[in-house]
Amino acid sequence: MKEKRTIRAEDLYQLKSVADPQLAANGKDCVYVVTTMLEKENKYCSNLYYINVDEKNNPVQWTFGENRNSSPRWSVDGKRLAFVSDRSGKGQIYVIDVAGGEARQLTTCPNGASNPVWSPDGTKIAFNMAIKNGESFSLTDEKDKKEDKKPVPLEVDKMKYKSDAHGFWDGKYNQVAIVDVQKGEVELLTSGEHDYQLQSWSPDGKYIAITADLSEDKDASFISDVFVIHTDTKELKKLTEGTGYFGNVTWSPNGKYIGIVGHEREFENATLSKIWIYDMDTEKIQCLTRDSDLLIGDYAIGDFQQGAVTPGILWGEDNHSFYFLATDHGNTVVYYGSLAGVMYPALLDRQHVYGLSTGGKVDRAVVAISKPSYPGDLFLLNVSTGELEQLTNVNGEFLAEIVLADSEPIRFKTSDEWDMHGWIMKPVHFEEGKKYPLVLEIHGGPHAMYANSYFHEFQCLAALGYAVLFINPRGSHGYGQAFVDAVRGDYGGKDYEDIMAAADYALANYDFIDKDRLGVTGGSYGGFMTNWIVGHTNRFKAAVTQRSISNWISFYGVSDIGYYFTDWQIKSGLHDIETLWKHSPLAYVDQMETPLLILHSEKDFRCPIEQAEQLFIALKHRKKETKLIRFPDANHELSRSGKPNLRICRLNFITGWFNDYLK
């Protein structure tokens, strides 16, 4: 029998990500998206696949080529499928007949189209498009497709003029439009100087639910309200009170109730999302999970899945039952809920459920599941029994030749009696009696959660003989409101102590860890904490800081979120430079002795590269051991969705640095 090999960074080119399952209303037909990375072309490729969940036959590929095909959505009668494809350039809406035939392009929007939503009668599709005021809905000829490449000045008169996801704002607003499926005619449903996000269509076809912030001063506003707009009169009705951030809007089958996920920002961006129900008859809204510490949605992080979609609440045929995803103690869980307030898990296991679709049924669901040593596949969930039947095996052949590490959960108490939860991943080919180096991983956010999910970076480290330790310190999601809020105003305080306590616990309970060969790494907030750690202790022999924060004072003015994030998280601003500096790792550069590799993307607008430059220069000026790696054409999302070759380079830089100092 051929011996299995260990995984490598380059194996990202071999692995497939399966996501966004969509079960049709008949409860049988399911379409999903499979994404791969193309090494030669250095890009991503996504295609649609079909499977009958009753017959469990071999999946059938429905789209082909090296483009991105995504967002498959069934018509209500299940006879047609709308999806988004960039085969003609920018993403546009296409429709394919399930009975056969070629996909037909419906839109030719100059800046692309996204988020297709069918009308109940199947004659129209609503969608989102970015457009300037007065700009044409469609490309009229080849001349329109060619952009003027001459540089032009950027005029800035607002603070929210850039974002890590979209770069500099170019005058376009996100609008909702409707296209006639037969005629291809496009009608703009919203307009003006606001961004509207399409949500869902009412069962009677009269209304479309959308979300938007209609505040005049967008720079000082951080809300998202729910509206319904009449498809004929375009009359807009506001359902929420301008008090919070709401989205994921879905209608009950009879149109009487609207399910909403959101919160009222009691703890700013550390507030738990909850389930809200709007009654169309009484015109009142109520929160069903107000007294619960359950976080609605999927807040687990990873570095592998592409195109995962978190749905809102998915209604059943009875108009009072529904299912949803929740984030809970290192897992994402499928929950059942009802208008009566009944809530309980329908699928509770050591797993990351990163996709859920019910087709409107109450007895079954298709779920996308990942585990620490399992990249991910689709399963059919029998709700009454909790049994899972595997539908796909997209990485079966590859995984048959690879040995992966699993993770062991750990729990411990801190000095102030807080419960902490995390994992230890042993090296691949672990041998009793041997000593191994350990790498401590710290997630970003800080309001995110490590989970029982596949993490390629962890597997690459374990394959090279490292133990990997990762925990959810206070500030992480999944452990209640008090836990996630505890980090605000205390960066580098108890969160630092939590992480050090995890290292102490690992050394005390796992005798295979070599205390003299400890490494630490993390990105974003995890990069901040890596910088903080090496400025406060010399127990780590090597460190890699990624897309990090080093100086909260300059971060205030250069990050796309800086001017409000420092207020929310550090609870300070430029009126209190002393506090910002006290929480800045750069203030402790004289104490930094750990060899530090600094990884940063050139186009990172969330944690701009000047954060890395300041730290690098300060360290080099003091003759400290450091190196700076700059990644071109990459933003804050490099590790998750960056150019394939750069993602591979990043992983090899990380493992190479630790190999140099810990082996």
CSV table of C-alpha atoms in Angstrom, one decimal, residues 311-573:
chain,number,residue,atom,x,y,z
A,311,PRO,CA,-28.6,32.5,4.8
A,312,GLY,CA,-31.1,34.2,7.1
A,313,ILE,CA,-33.8,32.2,8.7
A,314,LEU,CA,-35.2,29.6,6.3
A,315,TRP,CA,-39.0,29.2,6.7
A,316,GLY,CA,-40.9,26.0,6.6
A,317,GLU,CA,-44.2,25.3,4.9
A,318,ASP,CA,-46.2,25.8,8.1
A,319,ASN,CA,-45.3,29.5,8.2
A,320,HIS,CA,-44.1,29.4,11.9
A,321,SER,CA,-41.1,27.0,11.8
A,322,PHE,CA,-37.7,27.9,10.5
A,323,TYR,CA,-34.0,26.9,10.5
A,324,PHE,CA,-30.9,29.0,10.8
A,325,LEU,CA,-27.2,28.8,11.5
A,326,ALA,CA,-25.7,29.8,14.9
A,327,THR,CA,-22.2,30.2,16.2
A,328,ASP,CA,-21.6,28.3,19.4
A,329,HIS,CA,-18.5,27.3,21.4
A,330,GLY,CA,-16.2,26.6,18.4
A,331,ASN,CA,-18.9,25.2,16.2
A,332,THR,CA,-21.5,26.4,13.8
A,333,VAL,CA,-24.8,24.7,14.4
A,334,VAL,CA,-28.1,24.2,12.5
A,335,TYR,CA,-30.9,25.4,14.8
A,336,TYR,CA,-34.7,25.0,14.6
A,337,GLY,CA,-36.8,27.9,15.7
A,338,SER,CA,-40.5,28.9,15.8
A,339,LEU,CA,-42.6,32.0,16.2
A,340,ALA,CA,-43.5,30.7,19.7
A,341,GLY,CA,-39.8,31.2,20.7
A,342,VAL,CA,-38.8,27.6,20.7
A,343,MET,CA,-35.1,27.2,19.8
A,344,TYR,CA,-33.0,24.0,19.8
A,345,PRO,CA,-30.2,22.6,17.7
A,346,ALA,CA,-31.1,20.3,14.8
A,347,LEU,CA,-27.5,19.4,14.1
A,348,LEU,CA,-25.0,19.8,16.9
A,349,ASP,CA,-21.5,18.3,16.5
A,350,ARG,CA,-17.8,19.2,16.3
A,351,GLN,CA,-18.1,20.9,12.9
A,352,HIS,CA,-18.3,24.1,10.9
A,353,VAL,CA,-21.6,24.2,9.0
A,354,TYR,CA,-20.8,26.9,6.3
A,355,GLY,CA,-23.8,26.3,4.1
A,356,LEU,CA,-27.5,25.6,4.7
A,357,SER,CA,-30.5,25.2,2.3
A,358,THR,CA,-33.9,23.6,3.0
A,359,GLY,CA,-36.0,24.4,-0.1
A,360,GLY,CA,-38.7,25.5,2.3
A,361,LYS,CA,-39.0,22.1,3.9
A,362,VAL,CA,-39.1,21.2,7.6
A,363,ASP,CA,-37.9,17.6,7.4
A,364,ARG,CA,-34.7,17.9,5.5
A,365,ALA,CA,-31.8,20.2,4.6
A,366,VAL,CA,-28.6,20.2,2.6
A,367,VAL,CA,-25.7,21.4,4.7
A,368,ALA,CA,-22.0,22.1,3.8
A,369,ILE,CA,-19.8,20.8,6.6
A,370,SER,CA,-16.1,21.2,7.3
A,371,LYS,CA,-13.9,19.7,10.1
A,372,PRO,CA,-10.3,20.3,11.1
A,373,SER,CA,-9.1,17.3,9.0
A,374,TYR,CA,-11.8,17.5,6.4
A,375,PRO,CA,-12.0,20.4,3.9
A,376,GLY,CA,-15.7,20.2,3.3
A,377,ASP,CA,-18.6,18.5,1.5
A,378,LEU,CA,-22.3,18.5,1.2
A,379,PHE,CA,-24.6,16.3,3.3
A,380,LEU,CA,-28.3,15.6,3.4
A,381,LEU,CA,-29.6,16.2,6.9
A,382,ASN,CA,-32.7,14.3,8.1
A,383,VAL,CA,-34.0,16.7,10.6
A,384,SER,CA,-36.1,14.3,12.6
A,385,THR,CA,-33.3,11.8,13.2
A,386,GLY,CA,-30.3,14.1,12.9
A,387,GLU,CA,-28.7,11.6,10.5
A,388,LEU,CA,-26.4,12.8,7.7
A,389,GLU,CA,-26.0,11.3,4.3
A,390,GLN,CA,-23.0,12.4,2.2
A,391,LEU,CA,-23.8,13.9,-1.1
A,392,THR,CA,-20.4,15.0,-2.5
A,393,ASN,CA,-16.9,13.8,-2.2
A,394,VAL,CA,-15.1,16.6,-4.1
A,395,ASN,CA,-11.6,15.9,-2.6
A,396,GLY,CA,-11.9,12.2,-2.2
A,397,GLU,CA,-9.1,11.2,-4.6
A,398,PHE,CA,-6.7,13.8,-3.3
A,399,LEU,CA,-7.4,13.1,0.4
A,400,ALA,CA,-6.8,9.3,-0.2
A,401,GLU,CA,-3.1,10.1,-0.8
A,402,ILE,CA,-2.7,12.7,2.0
A,403,VAL,CA,-2.4,12.4,5.8
A,404,LEU,CA,-3.9,15.3,7.7
A,405,ALA,CA,-3.7,16.2,11.4
A,406,ASP,CA,-6.8,16.3,13.6
A,407,SER,CA,-7.3,18.7,16.6
A,408,GLU,CA,-8.0,18.0,20.2
A,409,PRO,CA,-10.2,20.4,22.1
A,410,ILE,CA,-8.8,21.9,25.3
A,411,ARG,CA,-10.5,23.8,28.1
A,412,PHE,CA,-9.0,25.7,31.0
A,413,LYS,CA,-9.6,28.5,33.4
A,414,THR,CA,-7.7,31.8,33.5
A,415,SER,CA,-6.4,33.4,36.7
A,416,ASP,CA,-9.6,35.4,37.0
A,417,GLU,CA,-11.7,32.2,36.5
A,418,TRP,CA,-12.9,32.8,33.0
A,419,ASP,CA,-13.5,29.6,30.9
A,420,MET,CA,-11.3,29.3,27.8
A,421,HIS,CA,-11.7,27.0,24.9
A,422,GLY,CA,-9.3,26.0,22.2
A,423,TRP,CA,-7.5,23.2,20.4
A,424,ILE,CA,-4.2,21.4,20.1
A,425,MET,CA,-3.2,20.0,16.8
A,426,LYS,CA,-0.4,17.4,17.1
A,427,PRO,CA,2.3,17.1,14.3
A,428,VAL,CA,1.6,14.7,11.5
A,429,HIS,CA,3.5,11.4,12.1
A,430,PHE,CA,3.6,12.2,15.8
A,431,GLU,CA,5.9,9.9,17.9
A,432,GLU,CA,5.6,9.4,21.6
A,433,GLY,CA,8.7,10.5,23.5
A,434,LYS,CA,9.8,13.1,20.9
A,435,LYS,CA,9.8,16.8,21.5
A,436,TYR,CA,8.2,19.1,19.0
A,437,PRO,CA,8.1,22.9,18.4
A,438,LEU,CA,4.8,24.6,18.8
A,439,VAL,CA,3.2,27.5,16.9
A,440,LEU,CA,0.6,29.6,18.6
A,441,GLU,CA,-2.0,30.9,16.2
A,442,ILE,CA,-4.2,34.0,17.0
A,443,HIS,CA,-7.3,34.9,15.0
A,444,GLY,CA,-8.3,38.3,13.7
A,445,GLY,CA,-11.4,40.3,14.4
A,446,PRO,CA,-11.1,40.3,17.3
A,447,HIS,CA,-14.8,39.4,17.1
A,448,ALA,CA,-14.4,36.1,15.2
A,449,MET,CA,-14.1,32.5,16.2
A,450,TYR,CA,-11.7,29.6,15.5
A,451,ALA,CA,-13.8,26.6,14.9
A,452,ASN,CA,-13.8,22.9,14.2
A,453,SER,CA,-13.0,23.7,10.6
A,454,TYR,CA,-10.3,23.0,8.0
A,455,PHE,CA,-7.4,25.5,8.1
A,456,HIS,CA,-4.8,24.9,5.4
A,457,GLU,CA,-2.2,27.0,7.3
A,458,PHE,CA,-2.5,24.8,10.4
A,459,GLN,CA,-2.2,21.6,8.3
A,460,CYS,CA,0.9,22.9,6.5
A,461,LEU,CA,2.5,23.6,9.9
A,462,ALA,CA,1.5,20.2,11.3
A,463,ALA,CA,2.8,18.5,8.2
A,464,LEU,CA,6.3,20.0,8.9
A,465,GLY,CA,6.4,18.7,12.4
A,466,TYR,CA,4.9,21.5,14.4
A,467,ALA,CA,2.2,21.3,17.1
A,468,VAL,CA,-0.4,24.0,16.6
A,469,LEU,CA,-2.2,25.7,19.4
A,470,PHE,CA,-5.2,27.9,18.7
A,471,ILE,CA,-7.8,29.3,21.1
A,472,ASN,CA,-10.7,31.8,21.3
A,473,PRO,CA,-9.6,34.5,23.9
A,474,ARG,CA,-12.1,36.9,25.3
A,475,GLY,CA,-13.3,39.1,22.5
A,476,SER,CA,-14.1,36.1,20.4
A,477,HIS,CA,-17.6,35.3,19.2
A,478,GLY,CA,-19.4,32.1,20.2
A,479,TYR,CA,-19.3,32.4,24.0
A,480,GLY,CA,-21.9,34.9,24.8
A,481,GLN,CA,-22.3,38.7,24.9
A,482,ALA,CA,-20.1,39.4,28.0
A,483,PHE,CA,-17.3,37.4,26.5
A,484,VAL,CA,-17.2,39.1,23.1
A,485,ASP,CA,-17.5,42.5,24.6
A,486,ALA,CA,-14.7,42.0,27.2
A,487,VAL,CA,-11.9,43.0,24.9
A,488,ARG,CA,-13.1,46.5,24.1
A,489,GLY,CA,-11.0,49.0,25.8
A,490,ASP,CA,-8.6,46.3,27.0
A,491,TYR,CA,-6.5,45.4,24.0
A,492,GLY,CA,-3.3,43.8,25.3
A,493,GLY,CA,-4.8,43.3,28.7
A,494,LYS,CA,-6.8,40.2,29.7
A,495,ASP,CA,-6.9,39.0,26.1
A,496,TYR,CA,-3.1,38.8,26.2
A,497,GLU,CA,-3.3,37.0,29.5
A,498,ASP,CA,-5.8,34.5,28.0
A,499,ILE,CA,-3.4,33.7,25.2
A,500,MET,CA,-0.4,33.3,27.6
A,501,ALA,CA,-2.5,31.1,29.8
A,502,ALA,CA,-3.2,28.9,26.8
A,503,ALA,CA,0.5,28.5,26.2
A,504,ASP,CA,1.1,27.7,29.9
A,505,TYR,CA,-1.7,25.1,29.8
A,506,ALA,CA,-0.3,23.5,26.7
A,507,LEU,CA,3.2,23.2,28.2
A,508,ALA,CA,1.9,21.9,31.5
A,509,ASN,CA,-0.4,19.2,29.9
A,510,TYR,CA,1.5,18.1,26.7
A,511,ASP,CA,5.0,16.9,27.4
A,512,PHE,CA,5.8,16.6,23.7
A,513,ILE,CA,6.0,20.4,23.4
A,514,ASP,CA,9.5,21.8,23.5
A,515,LYS,CA,9.3,25.0,25.7
A,516,ASP,CA,12.4,26.3,24.1
A,517,ARG,CA,10.9,26.2,20.6
A,518,LEU,CA,7.7,28.3,20.6
A,519,GLY,CA,6.5,30.4,17.7
A,520,VAL,CA,3.6,32.8,17.4
A,521,THR,CA,1.7,34.2,14.5
A,522,GLY,CA,-1.6,35.9,13.7
A,523,GLY,CA,-3.3,38.3,11.3
A,524,SER,CA,-5.1,41.6,11.7
A,525,TYR,CA,-6.1,41.7,15.4
A,526,GLY,CA,-4.0,38.5,15.6
A,527,GLY,CA,-1.1,40.5,14.0
A,528,PHE,CA,-1.7,43.2,16.6
A,529,MET,CA,-1.5,40.6,19.4
A,530,THR,CA,1.6,39.0,17.8
A,531,ASN,CA,3.3,42.4,17.9
A,532,TRP,CA,2.1,43.0,21.5
A,533,ILE,CA,3.3,39.6,22.6
A,534,VAL,CA,6.9,40.0,21.3
A,535,GLY,CA,6.9,43.4,23.0
A,536,HIS,CA,6.0,42.0,26.4
A,537,THR,CA,7.7,38.6,26.6
A,538,ASN,CA,10.7,36.8,25.1
A,539,ARG,CA,9.4,33.3,25.6
A,540,PHE,CA,8.8,32.9,21.8
A,541,LYS,CA,11.8,32.2,19.7
A,542,ALA,CA,10.2,33.3,16.4
A,543,ALA,CA,7.1,35.3,15.3
A,544,VAL,CA,5.3,36.1,12.1
A,545,THR,CA,3.0,39.1,12.2
A,546,GLN,CA,0.5,39.4,9.3
A,547,ARG,CA,-1.6,42.4,8.1
A,548,SER,CA,-1.1,43.8,11.6
A,549,ILE,CA,-1.7,46.9,13.6
A,550,SER,CA,1.3,48.5,15.3
A,551,ASN,CA,0.3,52.1,15.9
A,552,TRP,CA,-3.3,53.1,16.9
A,553,ILE,CA,-2.5,56.8,16.5
A,554,SER,CA,-1.7,56.6,12.7
A,555,PHE,CA,-4.3,53.8,12.3
A,556,TYR,CA,-7.0,56.3,13.2
A,557,GLY,CA,-6.5,58.2,10.0
A,558,VAL,CA,-5.3,55.7,7.4
A,559,SER,CA,-7.5,52.7,7.9
A,560,ASP,CA,-10.9,52.5,6.1
A,561,ILE,CA,-12.5,52.0,9.5
A,562,GLY,CA,-9.9,53.7,11.7
A,563,TYR,CA,-11.7,56.8,12.9
A,564,TYR,CA,-14.5,54.8,14.4
A,565,PHE,CA,-12.8,51.5,15.1
A,566,THR,CA,-10.4,53.1,17.6
A,567,ASP,CA,-13.4,54.7,19.3
A,568,TRP,CA,-15.3,51.4,19.5
A,569,GLN,CA,-12.5,49.1,20.3
A,570,ILE,CA,-9.7,51.1,22.1
A,571,LYS,CA,-12.4,53.5,23.5
A,572,SER,CA,-10.2,56.4,22.6
A,573,GLY,CA,-9.4,58.8,19.8
